[in-house]
């Protein structure tokens, strides 16, 4: 589909959706990194 408006601007809803997706992915990455750090710390204790 053609998501561009006639003037070439990206519609707000699509721009917002991409932003939400990026924030979600960033959040997932932070969560995974934190979990990895925790597992690493637990592993050092054993």
Coordinates of C-alpha atoms in Angstrom, one line a residue:
X1 CA 0.0 0.0 0.0
X2 CA 0.9 3.6 -0.4
X3 CA 1.2 5.1 3.1
X4 CA 2.5 8.4 2.0
X5 CA 0.2 11.4 1.8
X6 CA 0.3 13.5 -1.3
X7 CA 2.8 15.9 0.2
X8 CA 5.1 13.0 1.1
X9 CA 4.5 13.2 4.8
X10 CA 4.0 10.1 6.9
X11 CA 0.5 10.0 8.5
X12 CA 0.6 10.5 12.3
X13 CA -1.0 7.1 13.0
X14 CA 1.6 5.2 11.1
X15 CA 4.4 7.3 12.5
X16 CA 3.0 6.7 16.0
X17 CA 2.7 3.0 15.4
X18 CA 6.3 2.8 14.4
X19 CA 7.3 4.8 17.4
X20 CA 5.3 2.5 19.7
X21 CA 6.9 -0.5 18.1
X22 CA 10.4 0.9 18.6
X23 CA 9.6 1.7 22.2
X24 CA 8.3 -1.8 22.7
X25 CA 11.4 -3.4 21.1
X26 CA 13.6 -1.1 23.2
X27 CA 11.7 -2.1 26.4
X28 CA 12.1 -5.8 25.5
X29 CA 15.8 -5.3 24.9
X30 CA 16.3 -3.6 28.3
X31 CA 14.3 -6.4 30.0
X32 CA 16.4 -9.1 28.3
X33 CA 19.6 -7.3 29.2
X34 CA 18.5 -6.9 32.8
X35 CA 17.5 -10.6 33.0
X36 CA 20.9 -11.5 31.4
X37 CA 22.7 -9.5 34.1
X38 CA 20.7 -11.1 36.8
X39 CA 21.4 -14.6 35.5
X40 CA 25.1 -13.7 35.2
X41 CA 25.2 -12.5 38.8
X42 CA 23.4 -15.7 40.0
X43 CA 25.8 -17.8 38.0
X44 CA 28.8 -16.1 39.7
X45 CA 27.4 -17.1 43.1
X46 CA 27.3 -20.8 42.3

